[in-house]
Amino acid sequence: MMTVDYQGPARVTILGSTGSVGCSTLDIIDSQRAAFGDDCVEIIALTARSNHELLARQARHFRPRFVGIVDEEAGAALRARLADTGIEVGIGPDAVNEAAQRETDWAMAAIVGAAGLQSTLTLARCGTVIALANKESLVCAGALLTSLCKKNGSRILPVDSEHNAIFQVLDPNRKDALVNITLTASGGPFRNWSVEQMRTATPAQAVAHPVWSMGSKISVDSASLMNKGLELIEARHLFDVSSDQLAVLIHPQSVVHGLVEYSDGSILAQLGPADMRVPIASAFAWPNRIKTRCTPLSLAAIGTLEFSIPDVERFPALALARAALEKGDACCTALNAANEVAVEAFLAGRIGFLAIAALVDAVLQAAPFDSDAVHSLEEVVDIDKVARRHAREKCAQFQHP
Ligand code: NAD
Ligand code: MG
């Protein structure tokens, strides 16, 4: 085989390094270092909310210049753990943003939820190449984020598997011939469940995803199909297409991740194993390709690929997200905020699974949220706050008896 040189970025930052996507990103870096030596890539910064044990282990292994942790108590423990290393430790709510400001060549935005917005915007302002896993920052501030990227020469490389698939097969110079973009969804753990069965679904059942291994919030979103709804909004901003050019297909095998149809009838698709290391590696090396440790996909072993239209009667969250996308940016911001509150309440055992979509619906009915373009962080923060307040107030109506 031909020998290849190291193909990735020279300096890397990972925001949310202790999460599912963060750990997969470090696995990619580990395999690159094993192949090309520890000096091929320097880690500038790693961050986490509170998992000081894992962050300390990552820091000892990968030797970043800086680690940032939000939780103060965890920060004190982290500092003690790293006292002999010379690694700089930042503690508190600004530590993540401080990490995002450090000069780097490639940054993975892998914080979960709107909590990742501020640091993603900072990366955009700094002109950094952003490997974007944090879909919520596009959902709640898509216009703002994309305009900041344009202004500062920052580029978003989509990491969400479906969007990474579309990024790989969509020819930006042939947008005139684009008919539509299809995102696939596995259908989640409740794909074949009745509404009655879902009424008593537990958090443990909702996070037990049949195909992907992910953090708890996105796992619940996958079970309700809100995840696919958020991804429609994400795709609208990433690829600058309208709602009627975006479709969803249920595809339980999760082999085909995204499809692009052109006017001549051709459909181009990206296929791969259901392993986030594939889209992460694609974004890491783009426009090059690197080797991953993933088990290669065997289509012969899978045998059959199925596709069907999602059932929005059983999964109303998808329809709510589609309606928000059609209504405009403010409604998307509110949808995301209400969903975060609802998922948290469900995971804490305060509301049932069906109440997630019902609560989001109730919040969107409660206020107009009708401005089409949200262009400043202040506006986003205001809408997010109002929607969260409505969601918390209404939560009681949906609480378990
Ligand atoms: P996770 O819950 O496993 O990890 C989240 C990370 O964010 C952790 O490092 C945590 O410390 C950090 N974090 C959480 N709250 C924070 C806060 N308030 N401030 C600072 N840091 C905070 O989540 P995940 O599954 O890795 O998902 C991360 C993002 O990637 C989400 O937006 C998700 O939708 C997206 N995504 C994930 C997958 C997947 O396979 N896990 C696939 C596609 C997209
Ligand atoms: Mg996805």
PDB file of N, CA and C and ligand atoms in Angstrom, residues 135 160-162 227 231, ligand 2:
ATOM      1  N   LYS A 135     -25.900  20.496  17.105  1.00  0.00           N
ATOM      2  CA  LYS A 135     -26.943  20.936  16.178  1.00  0.00           C
ATOM      3  C   LYS A 135     -27.811  22.046  16.754  1.00  0.00           C
ATOM      4  N   ASP A 160     -22.982  15.900  12.341  1.00  0.00           N
ATOM      5  CA  ASP A 160     -24.202  15.099  12.445  1.00  0.00           C
ATOM      6  C   ASP A 160     -24.196  14.159  11.235  1.00  0.00           C
ATOM      7  N   SER A 161     -24.405  12.866  11.453  1.00  0.00           N
ATOM      8  CA  SER A 161     -24.103  11.886  10.395  1.00  0.00           C
ATOM      9  C   SER A 161     -24.880  12.146   9.102  1.00  0.00           C
ATOM     10  N   GLU A 162     -26.150  12.541   9.235  1.00  0.00           N
ATOM     11  CA  GLU A 162     -26.968  12.767   8.036  1.00  0.00           C
ATOM     12  C   GLU A 162     -26.456  13.978   7.266  1.00  0.00           C
ATOM     13  N   ASN A 227     -35.338  14.723  17.251  1.00  0.00           N
ATOM     14  CA  ASN A 227     -33.985  14.822  16.693  1.00  0.00           C
ATOM     15  C   ASN A 227     -34.044  15.049  15.185  1.00  0.00           C
ATOM     16  N   GLU A 231     -32.932  18.243  13.011  1.00  0.00           N
ATOM     17  CA  GLU A 231     -32.019  18.063  11.881  1.00  0.00           C
ATOM     18  C   GLU A 231     -32.554  18.683  10.590  1.00  0.00           C
TER      19      GLU A 231
HETATM   20 MG    MG B   2     -28.080  12.761  13.203  1.00  0.00          MG
END
